[in-house]
Coordinates of C-alpha atoms in Angstrom, one line a residue:
X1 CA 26.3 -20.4 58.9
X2 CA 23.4 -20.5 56.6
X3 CA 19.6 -19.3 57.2
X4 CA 18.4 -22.7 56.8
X5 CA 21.0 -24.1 59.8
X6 CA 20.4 -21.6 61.8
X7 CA 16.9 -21.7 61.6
X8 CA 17.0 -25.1 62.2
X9 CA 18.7 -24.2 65.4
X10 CA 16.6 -21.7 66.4
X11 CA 13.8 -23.4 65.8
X12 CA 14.9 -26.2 68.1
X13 CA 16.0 -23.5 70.6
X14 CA 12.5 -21.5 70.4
X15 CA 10.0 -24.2 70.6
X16 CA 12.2 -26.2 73.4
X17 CA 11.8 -22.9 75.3
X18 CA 7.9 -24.0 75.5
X19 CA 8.3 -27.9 74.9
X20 CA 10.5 -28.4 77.9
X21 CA 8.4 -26.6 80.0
X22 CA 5.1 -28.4 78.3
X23 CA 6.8 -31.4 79.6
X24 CA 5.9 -30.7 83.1
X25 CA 3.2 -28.9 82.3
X26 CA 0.4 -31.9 82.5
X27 CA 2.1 -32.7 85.7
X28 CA 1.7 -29.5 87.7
X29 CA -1.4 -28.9 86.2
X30 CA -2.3 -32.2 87.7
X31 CA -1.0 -31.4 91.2
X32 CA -1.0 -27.9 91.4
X33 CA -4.9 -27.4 90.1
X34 CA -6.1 -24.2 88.0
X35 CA -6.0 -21.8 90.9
X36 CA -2.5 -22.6 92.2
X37 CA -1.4 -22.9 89.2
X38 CA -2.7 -19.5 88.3
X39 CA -0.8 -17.8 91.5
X40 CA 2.3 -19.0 89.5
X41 CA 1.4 -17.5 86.5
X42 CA 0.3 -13.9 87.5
X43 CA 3.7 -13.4 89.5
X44 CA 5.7 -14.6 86.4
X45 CA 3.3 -12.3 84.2
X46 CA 4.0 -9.7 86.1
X47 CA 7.9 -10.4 86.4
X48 CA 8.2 -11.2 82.4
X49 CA 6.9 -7.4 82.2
X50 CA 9.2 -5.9 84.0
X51 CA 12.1 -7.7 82.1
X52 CA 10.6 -6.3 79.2
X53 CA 10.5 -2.3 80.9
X54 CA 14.4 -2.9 81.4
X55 CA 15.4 -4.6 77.8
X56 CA 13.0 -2.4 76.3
X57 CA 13.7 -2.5 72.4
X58 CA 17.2 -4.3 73.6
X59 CA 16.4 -7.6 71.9
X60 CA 15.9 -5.9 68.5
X61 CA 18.4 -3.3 68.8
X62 CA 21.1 -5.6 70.3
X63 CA 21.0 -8.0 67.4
X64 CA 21.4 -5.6 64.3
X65 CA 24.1 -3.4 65.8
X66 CA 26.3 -6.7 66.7
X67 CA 25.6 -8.3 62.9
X68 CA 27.0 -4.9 61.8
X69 CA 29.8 -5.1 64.1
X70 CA 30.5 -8.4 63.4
X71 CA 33.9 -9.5 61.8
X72 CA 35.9 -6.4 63.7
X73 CA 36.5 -7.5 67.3
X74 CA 37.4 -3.5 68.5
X75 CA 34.0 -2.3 67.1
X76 CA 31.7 -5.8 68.4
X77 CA 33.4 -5.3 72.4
X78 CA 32.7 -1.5 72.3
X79 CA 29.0 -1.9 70.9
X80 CA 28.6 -4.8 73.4
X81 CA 30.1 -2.9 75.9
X82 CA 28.1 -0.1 75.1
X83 CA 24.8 -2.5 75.1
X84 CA 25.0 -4.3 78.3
X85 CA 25.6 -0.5 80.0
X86 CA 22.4 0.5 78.7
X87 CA 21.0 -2.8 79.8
X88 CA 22.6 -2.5 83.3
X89 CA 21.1 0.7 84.1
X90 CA 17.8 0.4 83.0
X91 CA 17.4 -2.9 84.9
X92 CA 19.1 -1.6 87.6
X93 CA 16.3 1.2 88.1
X94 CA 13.3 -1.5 87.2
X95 CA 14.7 -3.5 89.7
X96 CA 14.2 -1.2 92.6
X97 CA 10.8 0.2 91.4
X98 CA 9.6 -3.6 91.5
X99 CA 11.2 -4.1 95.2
X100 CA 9.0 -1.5 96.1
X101 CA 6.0 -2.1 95.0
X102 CA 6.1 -6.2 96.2
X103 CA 5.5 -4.3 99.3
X104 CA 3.4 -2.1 98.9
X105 CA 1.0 -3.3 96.1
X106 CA -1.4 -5.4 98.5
X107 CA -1.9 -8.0 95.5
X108 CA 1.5 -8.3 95.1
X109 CA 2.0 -8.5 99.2
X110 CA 0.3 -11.6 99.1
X111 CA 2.2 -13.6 97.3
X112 CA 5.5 -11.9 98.6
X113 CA 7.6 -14.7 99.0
X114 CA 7.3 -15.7 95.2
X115 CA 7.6 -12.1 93.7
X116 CA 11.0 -12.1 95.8
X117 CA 12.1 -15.0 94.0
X118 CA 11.1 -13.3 91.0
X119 CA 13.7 -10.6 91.5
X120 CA 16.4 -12.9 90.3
X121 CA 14.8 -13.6 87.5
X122 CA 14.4 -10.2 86.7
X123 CA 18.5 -8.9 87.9
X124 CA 20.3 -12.2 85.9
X125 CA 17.9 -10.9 83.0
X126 CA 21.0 -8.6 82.2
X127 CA 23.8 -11.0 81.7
X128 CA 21.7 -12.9 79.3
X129 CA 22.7 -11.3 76.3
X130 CA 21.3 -13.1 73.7
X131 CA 21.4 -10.5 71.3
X132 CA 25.0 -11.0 71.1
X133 CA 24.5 -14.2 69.7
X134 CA 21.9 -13.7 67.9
X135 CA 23.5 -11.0 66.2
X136 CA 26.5 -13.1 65.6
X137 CA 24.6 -15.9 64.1
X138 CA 25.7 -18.5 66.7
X139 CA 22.6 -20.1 67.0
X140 CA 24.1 -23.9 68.1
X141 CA 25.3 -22.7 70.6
X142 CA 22.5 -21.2 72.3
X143 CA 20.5 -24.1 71.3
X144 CA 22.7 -26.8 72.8
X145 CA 22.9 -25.0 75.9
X146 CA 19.2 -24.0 76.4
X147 CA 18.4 -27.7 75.9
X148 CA 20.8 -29.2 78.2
X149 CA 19.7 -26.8 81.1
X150 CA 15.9 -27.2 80.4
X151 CA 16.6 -31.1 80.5
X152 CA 18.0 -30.7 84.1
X153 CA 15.1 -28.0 84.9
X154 CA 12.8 -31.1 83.9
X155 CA 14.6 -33.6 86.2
X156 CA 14.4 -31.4 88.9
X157 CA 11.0 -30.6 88.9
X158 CA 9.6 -34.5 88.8
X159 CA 11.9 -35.0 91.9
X160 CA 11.3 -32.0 93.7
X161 CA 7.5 -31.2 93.3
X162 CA 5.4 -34.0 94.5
X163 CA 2.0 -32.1 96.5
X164 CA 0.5 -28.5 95.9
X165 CA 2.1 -27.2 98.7
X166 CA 5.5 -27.1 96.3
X167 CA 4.7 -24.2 94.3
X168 CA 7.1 -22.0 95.9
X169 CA 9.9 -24.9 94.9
X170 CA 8.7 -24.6 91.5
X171 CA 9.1 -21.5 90.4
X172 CA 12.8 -21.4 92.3
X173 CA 13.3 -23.6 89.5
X174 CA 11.5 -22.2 87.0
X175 CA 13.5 -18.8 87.8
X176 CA 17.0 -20.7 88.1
X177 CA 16.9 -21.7 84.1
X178 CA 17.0 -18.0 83.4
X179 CA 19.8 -17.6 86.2
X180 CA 21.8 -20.4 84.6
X181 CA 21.4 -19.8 81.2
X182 CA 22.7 -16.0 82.4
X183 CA 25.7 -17.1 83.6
X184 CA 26.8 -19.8 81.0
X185 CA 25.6 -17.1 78.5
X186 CA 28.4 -14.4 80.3
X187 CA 31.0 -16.3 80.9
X188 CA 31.0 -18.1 77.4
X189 CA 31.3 -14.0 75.7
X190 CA 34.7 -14.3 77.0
X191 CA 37.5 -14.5 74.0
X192 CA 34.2 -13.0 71.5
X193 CA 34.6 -9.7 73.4
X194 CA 36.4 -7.5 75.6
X195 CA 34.0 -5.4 78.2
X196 CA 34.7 -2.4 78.6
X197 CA 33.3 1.1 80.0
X198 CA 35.7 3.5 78.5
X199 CA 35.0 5.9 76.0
X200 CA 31.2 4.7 75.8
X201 CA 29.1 6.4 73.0
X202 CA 25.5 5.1 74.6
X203 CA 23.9 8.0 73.1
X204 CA 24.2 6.2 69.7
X205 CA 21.9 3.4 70.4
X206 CA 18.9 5.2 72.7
X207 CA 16.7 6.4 70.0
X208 CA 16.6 2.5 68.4
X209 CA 16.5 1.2 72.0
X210 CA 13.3 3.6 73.3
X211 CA 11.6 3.7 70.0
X212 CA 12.0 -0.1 69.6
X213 CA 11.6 -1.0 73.2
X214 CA 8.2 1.8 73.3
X215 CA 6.6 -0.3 70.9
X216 CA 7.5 -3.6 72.2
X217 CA 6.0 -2.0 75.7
X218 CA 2.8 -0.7 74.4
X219 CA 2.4 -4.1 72.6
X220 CA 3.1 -6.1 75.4
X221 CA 0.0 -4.1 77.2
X222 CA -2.6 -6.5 74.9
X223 CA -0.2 -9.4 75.4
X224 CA 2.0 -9.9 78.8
X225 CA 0.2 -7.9 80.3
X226 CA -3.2 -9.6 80.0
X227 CA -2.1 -12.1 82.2
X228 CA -1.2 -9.4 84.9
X229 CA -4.4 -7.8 84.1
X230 CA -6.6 -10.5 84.3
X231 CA -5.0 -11.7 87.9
X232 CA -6.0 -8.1 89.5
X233 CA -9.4 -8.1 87.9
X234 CA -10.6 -11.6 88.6
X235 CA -9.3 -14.4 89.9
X236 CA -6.0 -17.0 90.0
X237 CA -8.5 -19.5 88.4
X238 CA -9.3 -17.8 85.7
X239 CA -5.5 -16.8 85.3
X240 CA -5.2 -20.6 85.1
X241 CA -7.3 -21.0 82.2
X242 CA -5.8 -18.4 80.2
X243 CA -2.0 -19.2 81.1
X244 CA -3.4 -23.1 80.3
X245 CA -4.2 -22.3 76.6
X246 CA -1.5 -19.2 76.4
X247 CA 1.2 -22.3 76.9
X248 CA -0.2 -24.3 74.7
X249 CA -0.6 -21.4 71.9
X250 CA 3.0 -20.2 72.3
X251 CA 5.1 -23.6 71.8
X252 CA 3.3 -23.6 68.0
X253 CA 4.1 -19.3 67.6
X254 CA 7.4 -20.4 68.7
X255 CA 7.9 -21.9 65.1
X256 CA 7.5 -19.0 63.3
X257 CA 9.0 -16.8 65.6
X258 CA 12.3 -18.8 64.9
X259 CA 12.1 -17.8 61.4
X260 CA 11.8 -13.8 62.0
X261 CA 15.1 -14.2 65.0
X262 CA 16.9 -15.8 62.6
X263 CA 16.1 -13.5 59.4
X264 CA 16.5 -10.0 61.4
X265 CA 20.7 -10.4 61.5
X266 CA 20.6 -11.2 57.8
X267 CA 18.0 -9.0 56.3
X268 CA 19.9 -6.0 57.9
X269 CA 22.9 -7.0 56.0
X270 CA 20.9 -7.2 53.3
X271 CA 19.4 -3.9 53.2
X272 CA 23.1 -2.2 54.1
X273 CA 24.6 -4.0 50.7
X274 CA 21.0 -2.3 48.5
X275 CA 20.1 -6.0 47.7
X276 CA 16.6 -5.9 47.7
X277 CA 15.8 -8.6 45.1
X278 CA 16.9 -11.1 47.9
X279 CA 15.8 -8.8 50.4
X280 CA 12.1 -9.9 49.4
X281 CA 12.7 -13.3 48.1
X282 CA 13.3 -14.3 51.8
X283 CA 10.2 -12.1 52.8
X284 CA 8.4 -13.9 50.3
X285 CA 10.2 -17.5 51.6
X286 CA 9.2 -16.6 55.3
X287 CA 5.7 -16.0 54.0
X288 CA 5.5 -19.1 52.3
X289 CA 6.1 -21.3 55.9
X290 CA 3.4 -19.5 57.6
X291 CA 0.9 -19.9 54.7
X292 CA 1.9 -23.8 54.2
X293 CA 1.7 -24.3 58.3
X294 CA -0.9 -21.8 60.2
X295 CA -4.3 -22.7 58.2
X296 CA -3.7 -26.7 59.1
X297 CA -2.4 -25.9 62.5
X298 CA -5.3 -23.4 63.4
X299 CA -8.3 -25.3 61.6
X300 CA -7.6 -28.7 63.5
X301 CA -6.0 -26.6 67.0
X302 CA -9.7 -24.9 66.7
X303 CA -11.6 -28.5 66.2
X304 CA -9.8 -30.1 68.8
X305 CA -9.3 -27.7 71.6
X306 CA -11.1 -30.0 73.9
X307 CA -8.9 -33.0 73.6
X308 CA -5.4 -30.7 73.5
X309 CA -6.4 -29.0 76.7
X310 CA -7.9 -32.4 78.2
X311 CA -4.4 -34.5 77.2
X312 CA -2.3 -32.0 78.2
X313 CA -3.8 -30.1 81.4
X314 CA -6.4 -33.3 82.5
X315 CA -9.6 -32.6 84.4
X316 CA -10.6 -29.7 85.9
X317 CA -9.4 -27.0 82.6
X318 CA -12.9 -27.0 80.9
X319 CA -12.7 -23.2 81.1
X320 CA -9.1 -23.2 78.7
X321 CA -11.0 -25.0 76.2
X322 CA -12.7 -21.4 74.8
X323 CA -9.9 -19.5 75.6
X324 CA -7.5 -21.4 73.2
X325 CA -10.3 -21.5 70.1
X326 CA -10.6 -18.2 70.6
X327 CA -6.4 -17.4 70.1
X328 CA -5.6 -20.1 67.8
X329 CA -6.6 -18.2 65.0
X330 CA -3.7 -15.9 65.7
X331 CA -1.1 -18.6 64.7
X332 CA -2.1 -16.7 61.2
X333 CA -2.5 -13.1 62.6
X334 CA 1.0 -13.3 64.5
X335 CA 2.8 -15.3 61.6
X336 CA 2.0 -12.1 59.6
X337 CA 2.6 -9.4 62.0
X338 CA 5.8 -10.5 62.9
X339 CA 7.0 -10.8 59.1
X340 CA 5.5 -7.0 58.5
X341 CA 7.1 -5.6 62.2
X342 CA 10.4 -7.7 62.9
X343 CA 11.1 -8.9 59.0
X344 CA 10.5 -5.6 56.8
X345 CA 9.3 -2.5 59.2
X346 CA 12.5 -2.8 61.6
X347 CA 14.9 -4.0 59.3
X348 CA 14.3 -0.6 57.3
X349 CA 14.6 1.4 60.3
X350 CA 10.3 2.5 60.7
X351 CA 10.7 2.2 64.0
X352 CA 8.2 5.3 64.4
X353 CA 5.8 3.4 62.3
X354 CA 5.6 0.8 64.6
X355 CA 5.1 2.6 67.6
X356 CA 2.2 4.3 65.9
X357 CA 0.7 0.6 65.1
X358 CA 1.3 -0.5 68.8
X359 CA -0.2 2.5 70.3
X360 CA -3.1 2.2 68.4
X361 CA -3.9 -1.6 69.8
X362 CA -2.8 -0.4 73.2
X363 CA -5.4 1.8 73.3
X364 CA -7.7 -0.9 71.9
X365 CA -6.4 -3.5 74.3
X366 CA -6.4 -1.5 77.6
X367 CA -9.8 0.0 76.4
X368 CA -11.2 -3.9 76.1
X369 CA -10.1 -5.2 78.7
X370 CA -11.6 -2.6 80.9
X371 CA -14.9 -3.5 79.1
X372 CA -14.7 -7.1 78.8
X373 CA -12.8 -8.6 81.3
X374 CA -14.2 -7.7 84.5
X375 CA -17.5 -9.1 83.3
X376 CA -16.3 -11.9 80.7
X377 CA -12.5 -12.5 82.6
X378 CA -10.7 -15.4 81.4
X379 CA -12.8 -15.6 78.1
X380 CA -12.8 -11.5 77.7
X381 CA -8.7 -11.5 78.0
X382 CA -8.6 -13.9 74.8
X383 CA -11.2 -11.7 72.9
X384 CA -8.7 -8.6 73.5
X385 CA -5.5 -10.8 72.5
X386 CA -7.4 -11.5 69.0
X387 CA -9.1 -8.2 68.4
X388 CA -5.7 -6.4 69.4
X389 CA -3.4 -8.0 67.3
X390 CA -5.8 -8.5 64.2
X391 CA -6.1 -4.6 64.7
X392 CA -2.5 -3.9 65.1
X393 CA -1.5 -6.4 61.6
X394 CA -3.8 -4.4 59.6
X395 CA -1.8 -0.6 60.6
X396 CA 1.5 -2.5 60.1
X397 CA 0.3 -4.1 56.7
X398 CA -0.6 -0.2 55.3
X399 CA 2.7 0.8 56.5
X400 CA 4.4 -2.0 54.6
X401 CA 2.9 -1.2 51.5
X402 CA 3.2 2.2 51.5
X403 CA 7.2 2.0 52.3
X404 CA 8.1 -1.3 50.4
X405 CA 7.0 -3.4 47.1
X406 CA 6.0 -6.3 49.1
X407 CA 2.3 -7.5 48.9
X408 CA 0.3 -10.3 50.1
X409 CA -0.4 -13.1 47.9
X410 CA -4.2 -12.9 48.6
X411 CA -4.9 -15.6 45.8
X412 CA -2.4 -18.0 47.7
X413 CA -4.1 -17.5 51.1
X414 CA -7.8 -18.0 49.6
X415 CA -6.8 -21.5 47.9
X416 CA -4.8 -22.1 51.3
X417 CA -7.7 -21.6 53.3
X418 CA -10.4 -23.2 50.9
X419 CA -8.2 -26.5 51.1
X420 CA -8.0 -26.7 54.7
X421 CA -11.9 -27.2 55.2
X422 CA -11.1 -31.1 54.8
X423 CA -9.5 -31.0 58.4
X424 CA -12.6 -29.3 60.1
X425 CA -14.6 -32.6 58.2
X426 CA -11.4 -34.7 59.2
X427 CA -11.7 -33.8 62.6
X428 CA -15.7 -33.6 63.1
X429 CA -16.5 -37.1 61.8
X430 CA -13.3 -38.7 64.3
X431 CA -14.7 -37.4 66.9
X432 CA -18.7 -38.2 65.9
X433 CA -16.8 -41.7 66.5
X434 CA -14.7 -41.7 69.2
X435 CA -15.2 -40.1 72.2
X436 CA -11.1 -41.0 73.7
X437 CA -9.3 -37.3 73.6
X438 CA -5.9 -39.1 73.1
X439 CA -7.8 -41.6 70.6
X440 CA -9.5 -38.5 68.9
X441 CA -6.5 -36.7 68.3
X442 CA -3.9 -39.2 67.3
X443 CA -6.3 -40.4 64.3
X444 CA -7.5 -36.6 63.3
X445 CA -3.9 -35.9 63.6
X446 CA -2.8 -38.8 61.7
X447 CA -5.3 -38.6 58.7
X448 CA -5.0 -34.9 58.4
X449 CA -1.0 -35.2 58.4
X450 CA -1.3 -37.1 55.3
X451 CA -4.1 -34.8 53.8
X452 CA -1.8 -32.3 54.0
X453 CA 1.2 -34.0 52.7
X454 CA -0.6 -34.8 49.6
X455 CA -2.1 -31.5 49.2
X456 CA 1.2 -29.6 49.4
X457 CA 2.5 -31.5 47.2
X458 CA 0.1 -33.1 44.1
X459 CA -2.2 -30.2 44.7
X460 CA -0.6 -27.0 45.5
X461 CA 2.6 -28.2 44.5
X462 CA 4.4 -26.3 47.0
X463 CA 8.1 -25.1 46.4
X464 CA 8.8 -25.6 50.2
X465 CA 8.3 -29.0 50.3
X466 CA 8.6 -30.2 46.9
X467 CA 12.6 -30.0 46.9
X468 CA 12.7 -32.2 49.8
X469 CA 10.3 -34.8 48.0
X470 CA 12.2 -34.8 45.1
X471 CA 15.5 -35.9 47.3
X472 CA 14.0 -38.3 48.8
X473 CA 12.3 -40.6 46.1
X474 CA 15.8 -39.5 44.8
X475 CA 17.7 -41.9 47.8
X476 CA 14.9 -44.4 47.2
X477 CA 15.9 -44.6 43.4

């Protein structure tokens, strides 16, 4: 399958994993208020971390020894065999390190009977494999599956959670899309591959798997675990504002993010055959879409933070508004991060050069958020997030010029950015006017969608867009 189709699929898987879920979202914000709402987030927070302790650098690791496997069923069931092993174990040892500290961790005692739900979350983790199909390419049918369980999940939740008492009912749902994706995920490997756990050489993929899964660990400590974090230092209501404008930032980074998943599997083929003309042409491709799409999305996301958070969380989130101008900024930041770390730094094998990056903003998140949280919580936790990863994109930027030809095109992002100053003027004189959040945004969204159409094309004339112009005043013709 192509890059373009199966971007296009896992695009549509990627940002359904956060639109399905945005869905609800205004409801239970609604009903469940910033506090509650909150609870739920620092038990997941703390859950979603140890899922990553027991992938570790799995999700990476998984998907470019299955694309080199691929085509020879003997050698994909024996390196998925040998995979899910690792998996298995590790999980396996997470799993009762977590039991024991829901009770004995007195924050975590609390809220006991949620962290126990957690645990399946967590255990069903294992038979989700989707590095095998991401490393196959089969990105439709992860994608069709994901949205037909999350449509259910969304059912479910209107029917089922009606007052704030059904928290605990929520998140048994929220868990159970993870459980049921596992499942259909396992049992649909059947006939792909044969498990096995004979004549296992599991020694073959640790040093990927720890060095990886290290720096995905020491990253997560300014990321997932802010959330985690920011729930023992302060408050759930402050974990609610955070988590409000976290959501909110992670359904647009799920765009890009669909780029780099789909690029990994085929820039390691890539660099296997020695082609690295069309090695960086797609570096340069990827580049292009988060160039074309970050400065628009973070220059009007930062303008109209107030009527995003009020439309989609209601009354009551005034402290998310802050939070979110403070991260959107990182729609850039992260667009080019994950191009130097997942696009070019893993797919030549640096993996030690990434750890060195992540361990430097560990230090500077962990060191933060000691400083700034405590006194400046919800609002401190977003000044680590963007001081972290700005930190961290600059070390992995050196590394990628020192090991490959690639540079950025800083001419390109300087006319990029001057040309997006129209949509903080756009978005200032709407809402001088109107005062209507849904009102503000759907005419600043509206006139700065059709700024930018024109732009890209009669201005910039951008070679992402333009081919799809042509074709169509092609059909009208």
């Amino acid at each position: 399958m192509s890059v373009k189709k199966n971007f296009l699929f896992n695009s549509v898987l990627l940002v359904s994993q956060y639109i399905f879920p945005m869905l609800v979202f205004p409801y239970i914000t609604r009903i469940f208020g910033a506090s509650t709402l909150g609870l739920v987030s620092f038990v997941d927070g703390i859950c979603d971390y140890f899922v990553l302790f027991s992938a570790l650098g799995l999700t990476i690791t998984g998907i470019r020894a299955i694309a080199r496997a691929n085509g020879n069923k003997e050698e994909l069931s024996k390196t998925f065999s040998e995979l899910f092993s690792i998996h298995l174990i590790t999980t396996t040892l997470f799993l009762i390190f977590y039991t024991i500290l829901i009770f004995t961790v007195p924050k975590m005692r609390i809220s006991n009977e949620l962290f126990l739900i957690s645990i399946a979350k967590l255990f069903f983790n294992v038979f989700l494999v989707e590095w095998f199909y991401r490393g196959i390419e089969n990105f439709k049918f992860i994608t069709v599956r994901t949205i037909l369980i999350k449509a259910i999940y969304v059912v479910l939740v209107f029917v089922f959670v009606k007052t704030k008492n059904d928290f605990t009912i929520y998140y048994i749902l929220t868990c159970s899309v993870i459980v049921l994706n596992s499942i259909v995920n396992f049992l649909n490997t059947k006939g792909k591959v044969s498990i096995h756990f004979r004549n296992l050489n599991l020694k073959q993929h640790l040093p990927s798997f720890f060095n990886i899964g290290i720096y995905i660990l020491v990253t997560s400590m300014y990321t997932t675990l802010n959330i985690g974090f920011l729930g023992f230092a302060s408050n759930n209501t402050s974990v609610g504002y955070y988590s409000t404008s976290s959501k909110i930032f992670m359904i647009v980074l799920g765009f890009f993010s669909a780029l780099n998943t789909v690029l990994i599997p085929r820039l390691s083929s890539l660099i296997v055959g020695d082609d690295q003309r069309t090695f960086l042409d797609l570096i340069h491709k990827s580049l292009n879409v988060v160039i074309t799409f970050s400065f628009p999305i973070v220059f009007c996301g930062f303008m109209l933070a107030k009527s995003i958070i009020y439309i989609i969380s209601g009354p009551g989130y005034d402290g998310a508004v802050l939070c979110f101008k403070l991260i959107i900024p990182l729609i850039f930041i992260l667009g080019l991060a994950q191009i130097f770390a997942n696009q070019i730094l893993m797919t030549i094998k640096k993996d030690k050069e990434l750890l060195k990056a992540s361990i430097v903003g560990a230090i500077c998140g962990i060191t933060l958020n000691f400083i700034l949280v405590p006194h400046y919580k919800e609002v401190g936790t977003s000044i680590v997030l963007l001081i972290s990863e700005i930190t961290v994109t600059a070390i992995l930027y050196s590394y990628v010029i020192k090991f490959t030809e690639f540079r950025l095109p800083v001419k390109k992002i300087l006319v990029n950015i001057v040309l997006s100053i129209p949509y903080i003027i756009i978005s200032f004189i709407t809402m001088a006017i109107f005062s209507k959040p849904i009102v503000v945004l759907a005419i600043a969204g509206s006139v700065s969608g059709l700024y930018f159409i024109l732009s890209q094309l009669f201005i910039l004339k951008n070679q992402l867009l333009l081919p799809y112009y042509n074709k169509l005043l092609a059909i009208k013709s």
